[in-house]
Short mmCIF file of C-alpha atoms in Angstrom, two decimals:
data_model
loop_
_atom_site.label_atom_id
_atom_site.label_comp_id
_atom_site.label_asym_id
_atom_site.label_seq_id
_atom_site.Cartn_x
_atom_site.Cartn_y
_atom_site.Cartn_z
CA UNK A 1 80.02 -56.42 -129.29
CA UNK A 2 81.79 -59.61 -129.92
CA UNK A 3 83.62 -58.05 -133.17
CA UNK A 4 84.95 -55.17 -130.61
CA UNK A 5 86.06 -57.51 -127.64
CA UNK A 6 87.80 -59.55 -130.22
CA UNK A 7 89.71 -56.82 -131.48
CA UNK A 8 90.36 -55.06 -128.52
CA UNK A 9 92.05 -58.57 -127.41
CA UNK A 10 93.96 -58.77 -130.81
CA UNK A 11 95.18 -55.20 -130.20
CA UNK A 12 96.21 -56.34 -126.84
CA UNK A 13 98.12 -59.23 -127.89
CA UNK A 14 100.01 -57.73 -130.19
CA UNK A 15 100.98 -54.64 -128.23
CA UNK A 16 102.32 -57.21 -125.70
CA UNK A 17 104.21 -58.81 -128.63
CA UNK A 18 105.87 -55.12 -128.97
CA UNK A 19 106.91 -54.76 -125.64
CA UNK A 20 110.67 -56.35 -125.77
CA UNK A 21 110.97 -54.15 -129.02
CA UNK A 22 109.99 -50.71 -127.26
CA UNK A 23 111.65 -51.46 -123.86
CA UNK A 24 114.72 -52.20 -125.80
CA UNK A 25 114.62 -48.87 -127.59
CA UNK A 26 113.89 -47.07 -124.37
CA UNK A 27 116.75 -48.50 -122.80
CA UNK A 28 118.99 -47.63 -125.63
CA UNK A 29 117.79 -43.72 -125.76
CA UNK A 30 118.46 -43.88 -121.80
CA UNK A 31 121.79 -44.94 -121.84
CA UNK A 32 122.60 -42.87 -125.41
CA UNK A 33 121.43 -39.47 -123.14
CA UNK A 34 123.58 -40.69 -120.15
CA UNK A 35 126.47 -41.81 -122.67
CA UNK A 36 128.93 -40.64 -120.41
CA UNK A 37 128.51 -43.02 -117.84
CA UNK A 38 129.86 -45.76 -120.27
CA UNK A 39 132.96 -43.88 -120.62
CA UNK A 40 134.36 -44.43 -116.90
CA UNK A 41 137.03 -46.80 -117.49
CA UNK A 42 140.36 -45.87 -119.34
CA UNK A 43 140.49 -49.43 -120.45
CA UNK A 44 138.20 -48.83 -123.17
CA UNK A 45 140.87 -46.38 -124.71
CA UNK A 46 143.33 -49.40 -125.24
CA UNK A 47 140.70 -51.56 -126.50
CA UNK A 48 140.04 -48.98 -129.28
CA UNK A 49 143.86 -48.54 -130.08
CA UNK A 50 144.11 -52.44 -130.45
CA UNK A 51 141.00 -52.58 -132.71
CA UNK A 52 142.89 -49.76 -134.81
CA UNK A 53 146.13 -51.82 -135.01
CA UNK A 54 144.16 -54.56 -136.62
CA UNK A 55 142.49 -52.59 -139.24
CA UNK A 56 146.17 -51.12 -140.02
CA UNK A 57 147.75 -54.32 -139.99
CA UNK A 58 144.96 -56.93 -141.59
CA UNK A 59 145.75 -59.26 -138.31
CA UNK A 60 145.10 -60.14 -134.67
CA UNK A 61 148.15 -59.73 -132.48
CA UNK A 62 149.94 -62.61 -131.26
CA UNK A 63 152.48 -60.59 -129.38
CA UNK A 64 152.21 -57.57 -127.33
CA UNK A 65 153.14 -54.46 -128.74
CA UNK A 66 152.05 -51.63 -126.62
CA UNK A 67 154.34 -52.25 -123.58
CA UNK A 68 158.14 -51.96 -122.72
CA UNK A 69 157.99 -54.56 -119.76
CA UNK A 70 156.35 -57.09 -121.62
CA UNK A 71 157.16 -56.18 -125.40
CA UNK A 72 157.27 -59.23 -128.14
CA UNK A 73 155.97 -61.52 -125.31
CA UNK A 74 153.34 -64.07 -126.40
CA UNK A 75 149.77 -62.68 -126.07
CA UNK A 76 146.23 -62.93 -128.14
CA UNK A 77 143.05 -60.52 -128.01
CA UNK A 78 140.07 -62.65 -127.08
CA UNK A 79 137.94 -59.79 -127.66
CA UNK A 80 139.49 -58.94 -131.34
CA UNK A 81 136.32 -58.33 -132.95
CA UNK A 82 134.99 -55.87 -130.21
CA UNK A 83 137.98 -54.30 -130.58
CA UNK A 84 137.46 -53.92 -134.27
CA UNK A 85 133.91 -52.54 -134.25
CA UNK A 86 134.71 -49.88 -131.48
CA UNK A 87 137.85 -48.81 -133.49
CA UNK A 88 135.51 -48.34 -136.60
CA UNK A 89 132.82 -46.81 -135.19
CA UNK A 90 135.27 -44.20 -133.02
CA UNK A 91 135.54 -41.13 -134.91
CA UNK A 92 138.24 -38.50 -134.80
CA UNK A 93 140.27 -38.19 -131.66
CA UNK A 94 138.40 -37.99 -128.57
CA UNK A 95 135.03 -38.42 -130.41
CA UNK A 96 133.52 -41.04 -128.38
CA UNK A 97 130.05 -40.90 -129.79
CA UNK A 98 130.32 -44.37 -131.90
CA UNK A 99 131.40 -46.31 -128.87
CA UNK A 100 128.76 -45.19 -127.02
CA UNK A 101 125.88 -45.54 -129.59
CA UNK A 102 127.16 -49.33 -130.26
CA UNK A 103 127.29 -49.90 -126.45
CA UNK A 104 124.05 -48.63 -125.97
CA UNK A 105 122.52 -50.18 -128.75
CA UNK A 106 123.93 -53.73 -127.25
CA UNK A 107 122.59 -52.95 -124.00
CA UNK A 108 118.73 -52.46 -125.45
CA UNK A 109 119.11 -55.47 -127.21
CA UNK A 110 120.25 -57.26 -124.13
CA UNK A 111 116.54 -56.23 -122.58
CA UNK A 112 114.91 -56.82 -125.52
CA UNK A 113 116.31 -60.09 -125.55
CA UNK A 114 115.69 -60.81 -121.93
CA UNK A 115 111.91 -59.93 -122.28
CA UNK A 116 111.34 -62.21 -124.87
CA UNK A 117 112.84 -65.43 -122.82
CA UNK A 118 110.63 -64.04 -119.80
CA UNK A 119 107.47 -63.40 -121.76
CA UNK A 120 106.01 -67.20 -121.78
CA UNK A 121 106.06 -67.14 -117.72
CA UNK A 122 105.68 -63.49 -116.65
CA UNK A 123 103.03 -60.63 -117.32
CA UNK A 124 104.54 -57.72 -119.29
CA UNK A 125 104.53 -55.69 -115.98
CA UNK A 126 106.20 -58.03 -113.78
CA UNK A 127 109.02 -58.93 -117.02
CA UNK A 128 109.79 -55.19 -117.17
CA UNK A 129 110.35 -54.79 -113.27
CA UNK A 130 112.71 -58.07 -113.30
CA UNK A 131 114.40 -56.21 -116.20
CA UNK A 132 114.41 -53.48 -114.12
CA UNK A 133 116.14 -54.79 -111.22
CA UNK A 134 118.65 -56.80 -113.90
CA UNK A 135 119.69 -53.38 -115.30
CA UNK A 136 120.22 -51.71 -111.50
CA UNK A 137 122.60 -54.60 -110.30
CA UNK A 138 124.48 -54.27 -113.90
CA UNK A 139 124.98 -50.46 -114.50
CA UNK A 140 128.07 -50.26 -112.55
CA UNK A 141 129.94 -52.79 -114.73
CA UNK A 142 128.51 -50.99 -118.12
CA UNK A 143 131.38 -49.59 -119.95
CA UNK A 144 132.38 -49.00 -123.49
CA UNK A 145 134.21 -52.01 -123.46
CA UNK A 146 134.00 -55.54 -125.21
CA UNK A 147 132.16 -57.53 -122.61
CA UNK A 148 129.10 -55.28 -123.12
CA UNK A 149 129.02 -55.91 -126.77
CA UNK A 150 129.04 -59.67 -125.92
CA UNK A 151 126.12 -59.48 -123.17
CA UNK A 152 123.08 -59.98 -125.92
CA UNK A 153 124.98 -63.07 -127.44
CA UNK A 154 125.63 -64.48 -123.95
CA UNK A 155 122.01 -63.76 -123.11
CA UNK A 156 120.42 -65.03 -126.32
CA UNK A 157 123.01 -68.48 -126.23
CA UNK A 158 122.30 -69.40 -122.38
CA UNK A 159 118.53 -68.47 -122.75
CA UNK A 160 118.23 -70.97 -125.57
CA UNK A 161 119.91 -73.43 -123.64
CA UNK A 162 117.73 -72.66 -120.79
CA UNK A 163 114.80 -73.00 -123.12
CA UNK A 164 115.33 -76.30 -124.31
CA UNK A 165 115.86 -77.34 -120.95
CA UNK A 166 112.43 -75.93 -120.11
CA UNK A 167 110.70 -78.07 -122.69
CA UNK A 168 112.66 -80.90 -122.00
CA UNK A 169 114.64 -81.32 -125.48
CA UNK A 170 118.05 -80.65 -127.01
CA UNK A 171 119.59 -77.06 -127.81
CA UNK A 172 118.96 -75.44 -131.42
CA UNK A 173 121.85 -76.13 -133.46
CA UNK A 174 120.96 -72.31 -134.71
CA UNK A 175 122.76 -71.69 -131.29
CA UNK A 176 126.13 -72.29 -132.49
CA UNK A 177 126.37 -69.41 -134.88
CA UNK A 178 126.08 -67.48 -131.74
CA UNK A 179 128.73 -69.31 -130.14
CA UNK A 180 131.03 -68.29 -132.71
CA UNK A 181 129.94 -64.99 -132.64
CA UNK A 182 130.53 -64.60 -128.89
CA UNK A 183 134.08 -66.42 -128.90
CA UNK A 184 135.04 -63.54 -131.12
CA UNK A 185 133.46 -60.66 -129.10
CA UNK A 186 134.72 -61.55 -125.94
CA UNK A 187 136.36 -64.36 -123.57
CA UNK A 188 133.38 -64.43 -121.32
CA UNK A 189 132.06 -67.55 -124.27
CA UNK A 190 133.66 -70.02 -121.91
CA UNK A 191 130.81 -69.52 -119.48
CA UNK A 192 128.57 -70.62 -122.21
CA UNK A 193 130.43 -73.78 -122.73
CA UNK A 194 130.85 -74.20 -119.14
CA UNK A 195 126.92 -74.10 -118.45
CA UNK A 196 126.23 -76.74 -121.47
CA UNK A 197 126.60 -79.46 -119.00
CA UNK A 198 124.56 -78.42 -115.73
CA UNK A 199 121.80 -76.92 -118.01
CA UNK A 200 121.66 -80.36 -119.81
CA UNK A 201 121.26 -82.12 -116.87
CA UNK A 202 118.23 -80.21 -115.91
CA UNK A 203 116.36 -81.20 -119.44
CA UNK A 204 117.27 -84.64 -118.91
CA UNK A 205 116.76 -84.72 -114.86
CA UNK A 206 113.10 -83.60 -116.03
CA UNK A 207 112.76 -85.75 -118.77
CA UNK A 208 110.85 -89.14 -119.47
CA UNK A 209 113.04 -92.08 -118.38
CA UNK A 210 112.91 -93.62 -121.74
CA UNK A 211 114.07 -90.61 -123.49
CA UNK A 212 116.71 -89.66 -120.93
CA UNK A 213 119.75 -91.79 -122.73
CA UNK A 214 119.19 -90.03 -126.03
CA UNK A 215 118.38 -86.90 -124.94
CA UNK A 216 121.99 -86.99 -122.91
CA UNK A 217 123.51 -87.75 -126.46
CA UNK A 218 122.33 -85.01 -128.07
CA UNK A 219 123.31 -82.51 -125.34
CA UNK A 220 126.95 -84.05 -125.29
CA UNK A 221 127.31 -83.48 -129.18
CA UNK A 222 125.99 -80.49 -128.82
CA UNK A 223 128.28 -79.34 -126.12
CA UNK A 224 131.39 -80.86 -128.51
CA UNK A 225 129.99 -78.99 -131.37
CA UNK A 226 129.93 -75.95 -129.44
CA UNK A 227 133.47 -76.04 -128.54
CA UNK A 228 134.23 -76.36 -131.99
CA UNK A 229 132.39 -73.56 -133.01
CA UNK A 230 134.48 -71.39 -130.29
CA UNK A 231 137.17 -72.01 -131.99
CA UNK A 232 136.02 -70.65 -135.29
CA UNK A 233 138.33 -67.48 -134.39
CA UNK A 234 141.65 -66.31 -135.85
CA UNK A 235 143.41 -68.37 -133.14
CA UNK A 236 141.77 -71.23 -133.53
CA UNK A 237 142.19 -73.85 -130.64
CA UNK A 238 144.15 -71.20 -128.33
CA UNK A 239 140.57 -69.48 -127.95
CA UNK A 240 139.37 -71.09 -125.50
CA UNK A 241 143.13 -71.47 -123.56
CA UNK A 242 143.76 -67.90 -123.78
CA UNK A 243 140.25 -66.67 -122.72
CA UNK A 244 140.70 -68.49 -119.26
CA UNK A 245 143.98 -67.56 -118.98
CA UNK A 246 142.81 -64.60 -116.51
CA UNK A 247 141.32 -67.10 -114.30
CA UNK A 248 144.96 -68.45 -113.77
CA UNK A 249 146.10 -65.02 -111.79
CA UNK A 250 145.40 -66.25 -108.44
CA UNK A 251 145.39 -63.84 -105.62
CA UNK A 252 146.16 -61.17 -107.95
CA UNK A 253 142.36 -61.22 -108.82
CA UNK A 254 141.24 -59.84 -105.06
CA UNK A 255 142.97 -56.77 -105.97
CA UNK A 256 141.91 -55.53 -109.50
CA UNK A 257 138.38 -53.77 -108.75
CA UNK A 258 135.94 -56.23 -110.73
CA UNK A 259 137.19 -59.25 -110.00
CA UNK A 260 137.09 -58.62 -106.04
CA UNK A 261 134.41 -60.47 -104.18
CA UNK A 262 131.23 -58.82 -102.85
CA UNK A 263 131.65 -56.78 -99.77
CA UNK A 264 128.82 -57.40 -97.42
CA UNK A 265 130.34 -54.92 -94.94
CA UNK A 266 128.20 -51.98 -96.72
CA UNK A 267 124.94 -52.68 -97.97
CA UNK A 268 124.35 -52.75 -101.37
CA UNK A 269 121.85 -53.37 -104.07
CA UNK A 270 122.78 -56.78 -104.92
CA UNK A 271 122.91 -57.58 -101.52
CA UNK A 272 119.05 -56.31 -100.59
CA UNK A 273 118.12 -58.23 -104.08
CA UNK A 274 119.62 -61.38 -103.22
CA UNK A 275 118.27 -61.39 -99.57
CA UNK A 276 114.85 -60.66 -100.98
CA UNK A 277 115.15 -63.32 -103.38
CA UNK A 278 115.92 -65.38 -100.44
CA UNK A 279 113.05 -64.62 -98.15
CA UNK A 280 110.43 -64.76 -101.12
CA UNK A 281 111.60 -68.22 -102.13
CA UNK A 282 111.05 -68.91 -98.47
CA UNK A 283 107.97 -67.73 -97.78
CA UNK A 284 106.29 -68.63 -101.30
CA UNK A 285 107.86 -72.23 -100.63
CA UNK A 286 109.28 -72.22 -103.92
CA UNK A 287 110.52 -75.61 -104.79
CA UNK A 288 113.31 -76.51 -107.38
CA UNK A 289 114.64 -79.39 -109.02
CA UNK A 290 118.59 -80.32 -108.11
CA UNK A 291 119.79 -79.39 -111.20
CA UNK A 292 118.26 -76.02 -111.18
CA UNK A 293 119.33 -75.34 -107.50
CA UNK A 294 123.01 -76.27 -108.46
CA UNK A 295 122.67 -73.78 -111.30
CA UNK A 296 121.43 -70.99 -109.04
CA UNK A 297 123.70 -71.68 -106.29
CA UNK A 298 126.55 -71.31 -109.07
CA UNK A 299 125.35 -68.23 -110.24
CA UNK A 300 125.04 -66.74 -106.36
CA UNK A 301 128.64 -68.14 -105.97
CA UNK A 302 129.96 -66.30 -109.18
CA UNK A 303 128.39 -63.11 -108.39
CA UNK A 304 129.95 -63.50 -104.75
CA UNK A 305 133.12 -64.62 -106.11
CA UNK A 306 133.63 -61.41 -108.29
CA UNK A 307 131.70 -58.20 -108.55
CA UNK A 308 131.87 -58.31 -112.46
CA UNK A 309 129.58 -61.50 -112.21
CA UNK A 310 126.88 -59.72 -110.70
CA UNK A 311 124.98 -58.89 -114.24
CA UNK A 312 125.75 -62.61 -114.77
CA UNK A 313 123.68 -63.26 -111.83
CA UNK A 314 121.17 -60.58 -112.28
CA UNK A 315 120.32 -61.56 -116.11
CA UNK A 316 120.41 -65.47 -115.84
CA UNK A 317 118.64 -66.31 -112.31
CA UNK A 318 115.44 -65.29 -113.39
CA UNK A 319 115.72 -67.67 -116.37
CA UNK A 320 116.61 -70.54 -113.85
CA UNK A 321 113.66 -69.51 -111.58
CA UNK A 322 111.04 -68.23 -114.69
CA UNK A 323 109.40 -71.89 -115.41
CA UNK A 324 109.16 -73.29 -111.47
CA UNK A 325 107.70 -69.55 -110.36
CA UNK A 326 105.19 -69.69 -113.40
CA UNK A 327 104.19 -73.38 -112.38
CA UNK A 328 103.87 -72.99 -108.73
CA UNK A 329 103.01 -69.42 -108.28
CA UNK A 330 100.89 -68.86 -111.51
CA UNK A 331 102.53 -66.04 -112.83
CA UNK A 332 102.48 -66.99 -116.33
CA UNK A 333 100.00 -64.98 -118.84
CA UNK A 334 97.20 -66.49 -120.90
CA UNK A 335 97.56 -66.89 -124.88
CA UNK A 336 100.26 -67.15 -126.98
CA UNK A 337 104.12 -65.92 -126.45
CA UNK A 338 105.43 -62.94 -127.31
CA UNK A 339 107.37 -64.74 -130.52
CA UNK A 340 104.06 -66.25 -131.54
CA UNK A 341 102.15 -63.20 -131.31
CA UNK A 342 104.81 -60.98 -133.40
CA UNK A 343 104.72 -64.31 -135.92
CA UNK A 344 101.07 -63.69 -136.08
CA UNK A 345 101.04 -60.60 -137.45
CA UNK A 346 104.43 -60.15 -139.27
CA UNK A 347 103.37 -57.16 -140.79
CA UNK A 348 102.49 -54.99 -137.81
CA UNK A 349 105.84 -56.41 -136.32
CA UNK A 350 107.83 -54.98 -139.26
CA UNK A 351 106.30 -51.81 -139.60
CA UNK A 352 106.60 -50.77 -135.67
CA UNK A 353 110.38 -52.22 -135.75
CA UNK A 354 110.95 -49.92 -138.94
CA UNK A 355 109.32 -47.05 -136.70
CA UNK A 356 111.48 -47.49 -133.86
CA UNK A 357 114.51 -48.07 -136.17
CA UNK A 358 113.88 -44.64 -137.73
CA UNK A 359 112.84 -42.89 -134.37
CA UNK A 360 116.04 -44.35 -132.80
CA UNK A 361 118.06 -42.88 -135.80
CA UNK A 362 116.30 -39.54 -135.74
CA UNK A 363 116.83 -39.44 -131.82
CA UNK A 364 120.37 -40.31 -132.18
CA UNK A 365 121.45 -37.89 -134.60
CA UNK A 366 119.87 -34.81 -133.18
CA UNK A 367 121.58 -35.78 -129.82
CA UNK A 368 124.85 -36.22 -131.17
CA UNK A 369 124.97 -33.23 -133.29
CA UNK A 370 124.50 -31.14 -130.04
CA UNK A 371 126.33 -33.25 -127.40
CA UNK A 372 129.76 -34.46 -127.27
CA UNK A 373 130.93 -37.69 -125.56
CA UNK A 374 133.96 -36.84 -123.82
CA UNK A 375 135.69 -38.73 -120.76
CA UNK A 376 135.79 -37.38 -117.71
CA UNK A 377 138.89 -34.64 -117.80
CA UNK A 378 140.19 -35.45 -114.49
CA UNK A 379 140.90 -38.86 -115.42
CA UNK A 380 143.30 -37.95 -118.26
CA UNK A 381 146.72 -37.25 -117.25
CA UNK A 382 146.74 -35.00 -120.33
CA UNK A 383 149.50 -31.89 -119.46
CA UNK A 384 151.47 -34.65 -117.48
CA UNK A 385 151.87 -37.12 -120.81
CA UNK A 386 152.59 -33.82 -122.76
CA UNK A 387 155.54 -32.77 -120.72
CA UNK A 388 156.97 -36.49 -120.80
CA UNK A 389 157.08 -36.45 -124.43
CA UNK A 390 158.58 -33.19 -124.44
CA UNK A 391 161.04 -34.64 -122.63
CA UNK A 392 161.03 -37.71 -124.59
CA UNK A 393 160.31 -39.74 -121.88
CA UNK A 394 159.92 -43.77 -123.04
CA UNK A 395 160.70 -45.87 -119.70
CA UNK A 396 157.78 -44.39 -117.45
CA UNK A 397 156.75 -46.25 -114.50
CA UNK A 398 152.63 -45.18 -114.46
CA UNK A 399 149.43 -46.31 -112.69
CA UNK A 400 147.51 -49.25 -115.01
CA UNK A 401 144.50 -46.54 -115.47
CA UNK A 402 146.96 -44.12 -117.16
CA UNK A 403 148.06 -47.01 -119.28
CA UNK A 404 145.14 -46.80 -121.41
CA UNK A 405 145.62 -43.00 -122.17
CA UNK A 406 149.11 -43.38 -122.42
CA UNK A 407 148.77 -46.02 -125.51
CA UNK A 408 146.62 -43.65 -127.52
CA UNK A 409 149.35 -41.09 -127.51
CA UNK A 410 151.39 -43.84 -128.73
CA UNK A 411 153.97 -44.42 -125.94
CA UNK A 412 155.07 -47.51 -124.44
CA UNK A 413 153.69 -48.25 -121.10
CA UNK A 414 154.80 -49.95 -117.90
CA UNK A 415 151.56 -51.77 -117.27
CA UNK A 416 147.91 -51.24 -118.63
CA UNK A 417 144.69 -53.33 -118.13
CA UNK A 418 145.75 -56.43 -119.60
CA UNK A 419 146.23 -58.39 -116.34
CA UNK A 420 146.24 -61.63 -118.26
CA UNK A 421 149.81 -60.24 -120.56
CA UNK A 422 151.75 -59.15 -117.35
CA UNK A 423 151.20 -62.24 -114.92
CA UNK A 424 150.54 -62.74 -111.26
CA UNK A 425 153.89 -61.86 -109.93
CA UNK A 426 154.61 -58.86 -112.14
CA UNK A 427 151.40 -57.22 -111.21
CA UNK A 428 151.80 -57.74 -107.40
CA UNK A 429 155.35 -56.30 -107.88
CA UNK A 430 153.68 -53.36 -109.33
CA UNK A 431 150.61 -53.11 -106.58
CA UNK A 432 153.55 -53.31 -103.92
CA UNK A 433 155.49 -50.65 -105.34
CA UNK A 434 152.46 -48.23 -106.04
CA UNK A 435 151.35 -48.54 -102.45
CA UNK A 436 155.06 -48.33 -101.46
CA UNK A 437 154.94 -50.94 -98.47
CA UNK A 438 158.65 -51.53 -98.78
CA UNK A 439 160.86 -48.66 -100.00
CA UNK A 440 163.46 -50.82 -101.35
CA UNK A 441 160.94 -52.90 -103.29
CA UNK A 442 160.00 -49.76 -105.01
CA UNK A 443 163.33 -48.71 -105.95
CA UNK A 444 164.68 -52.12 -107.19
CA UNK A 445 161.86 -52.34 -109.45
CA UNK A 446 162.64 -48.86 -110.80
CA UNK A 447 165.77 -49.93 -111.31
CA UNK A 448 165.26 -53.11 -112.56
CA UNK A 449 162.99 -51.73 -115.29
CA UNK A 450 165.36 -48.75 -115.81
CA UNK A 451 162.92 -46.38 -115.42
CA UNK A 452 163.60 -42.91 -116.07
CA UNK A 453 160.16 -41.11 -114.64
CA UNK A 454 156.81 -41.81 -112.88
CA UNK A 455 153.51 -41.00 -113.63
CA UNK A 456 151.38 -41.38 -110.63
CA UNK A 457 148.29 -40.52 -109.03
CA UNK A 458 148.92 -37.49 -106.71
CA UNK A 459 147.65 -39.32 -103.71
CA UNK A 460 149.54 -42.24 -104.44
CA UNK A 461 152.16 -43.56 -101.77
CA UNK A 462 154.62 -44.30 -104.20
CA UNK A 463 154.69 -40.56 -105.23
CA UNK A 464 154.78 -39.22 -101.40
CA UNK A 465 157.91 -41.68 -101.24
CA UNK A 466 159.59 -40.47 -104.20
CA UNK A 467 159.24 -36.95 -102.53
CA UNK A 468 161.75 -37.93 -100.05
CA UNK A 469 164.05 -40.26 -101.67
CA UNK A 470 167.62 -39.09 -102.59
CA UNK A 471 168.12 -39.42 -106.68
CA UNK A 472 164.62 -38.76 -107.18
CA UNK A 473 162.92 -35.45 -107.44
CA UNK A 474 159.09 -33.98 -108.43
CA UNK A 475 159.05 -32.68 -111.74
CA UNK A 476 155.51 -31.67 -112.31
CA UNK A 477 151.97 -31.90 -110.61
CA UNK A 478 148.46 -31.14 -110.97
CA UNK A 479 145.04 -32.56 -109.43
CA UNK A 480 145.40 -35.62 -112.09
CA UNK A 481 149.10 -36.89 -111.78
CA UNK A 482 152.31 -36.29 -110.53
CA UNK A 483 155.61 -36.70 -112.20
CA UNK A 484 159.20 -37.48 -110.81
CA UNK A 485 162.19 -37.71 -112.69
CA UNK A 486 166.02 -38.83 -111.68
CA UNK A 487 167.81 -35.95 -110.79
CA UNK A 488 170.13 -34.84 -112.50
CA UNK A 489 168.62 -36.37 -115.80
CA UNK A 490 167.24 -34.32 -118.71
CA UNK A 491 166.83 -36.98 -121.32
CA UNK A 492 165.82 -40.41 -120.97
CA UNK A 493 167.20 -43.72 -122.59
CA UNK A 494 166.02 -45.08 -125.75
CA UNK A 495 163.75 -48.32 -126.23
CA UNK A 496 165.42 -51.11 -128.40
CA UNK A 497 165.42 -50.21 -131.97
CA UNK A 498 162.64 -53.09 -132.68
CA UNK A 499 160.06 -51.43 -130.19
CA UNK A 500 160.60 -48.13 -131.67
CA UNK A 501 159.92 -49.54 -135.49
CA UNK A 502 156.58 -50.94 -134.07
CA UNK A 503 155.78 -48.00 -132.36
CA UNK A 504 156.39 -45.80 -135.68
CA UNK A 505 154.02 -48.59 -137.78
CA UNK A 506 150.95 -48.07 -135.22
CA UNK A 507 150.47 -44.71 -136.68
CA UNK A 508 148.91 -41.99 -134.73
CA UNK A 509 145.17 -41.26 -133.63
#
């Protein structure tokens, strides 16, 4: 009987240790099967085009090469490694299977890391519930874009910091390579640098008084080392400066969807989660240290300020609250943690991991062979761009969402998704022009940049305005886009020779 009981406990222990791997594989397969939800943002297109340019030229960009409005001006890509990875996995033109698989792997890895970090504080069922809630809150910002590839590194790095704070010790130096990879994948690494201080304060706050000075010195040294590690990129010390440039766009951020503040005018899942968290914390009388309160309030403020930060709140807030909840509400499971359980049975873990990889690879191969991954045709102005290229149009005023597709067609654009390149005033002028709030400003902008044709949404106020402006006529329209050209013109002016030369050097899809 005792042997049977021991065997049963051991099996349950090993099963618990494999939960993160299995959950991550399940999440990967889910996003793979629903791959089109990752292809909802045309910015994915110019991201891949930049990656292709890097591979073709063997260097990273230092100036803009895709627009005619900012051509040749200084610009660095803080996501160059992600762009290269996406470009490598991108197949024939229009084949998005590789980027979808890569993004799905990153999301699955994020969930596996998340469950490993929660394991010491919650039973597997509760940890899976928390992970599911985090996924639901974050899904609206999951695209085939660099921030998704960086998400596992964000969680591993900050999770490592929180684990050190929970143990009242200093962070592991093994986190520094994660910072380097994160800094090459996406500009969000500045969040990791910014959180070293607050999380270190929690470790120092909770430590014995005689250890606080020593601990403060070690956290400070780690912070300096992490800053240096973030500069191990092709751009060196310019990397952190370039990454935070987006934050200098001022009121423009309130006009870009993912940088908009949360709208509590309509009830959302994030609002429900936040209010429930506050209510449960009051009801169960959860007590937090001052540093943890500051961390939690900071994460909430970030999420309320910009909707793109909801995913950061969803994955990091549970890590901040995990230890106090486990200690005060008794949610911690008995026995060893998942990592310790896996280490105690490495052979079983290796076999299980191999089985998961083989099963995932087989499922992926079968599914991809019978399921093409494509952008929604309603997002792409294919016919309109065909017509513009036939007319040899080059100075085209278009909406930013069309910019990504135009870049893939080797067209110089007026604007695309790189707001940090164009700057606050330029993009504000663009928004004012597309909204046609002042017809004079719209026409002045078209004249200033010698615009030959416009490519706008059919419902755009600017498109309606140009229907009634002398000197412009509607040339083409469909359900996706409408084209206006200057009256009486059949051929557009050419770009400067340098711009044309650069365009040809990019090659084609």
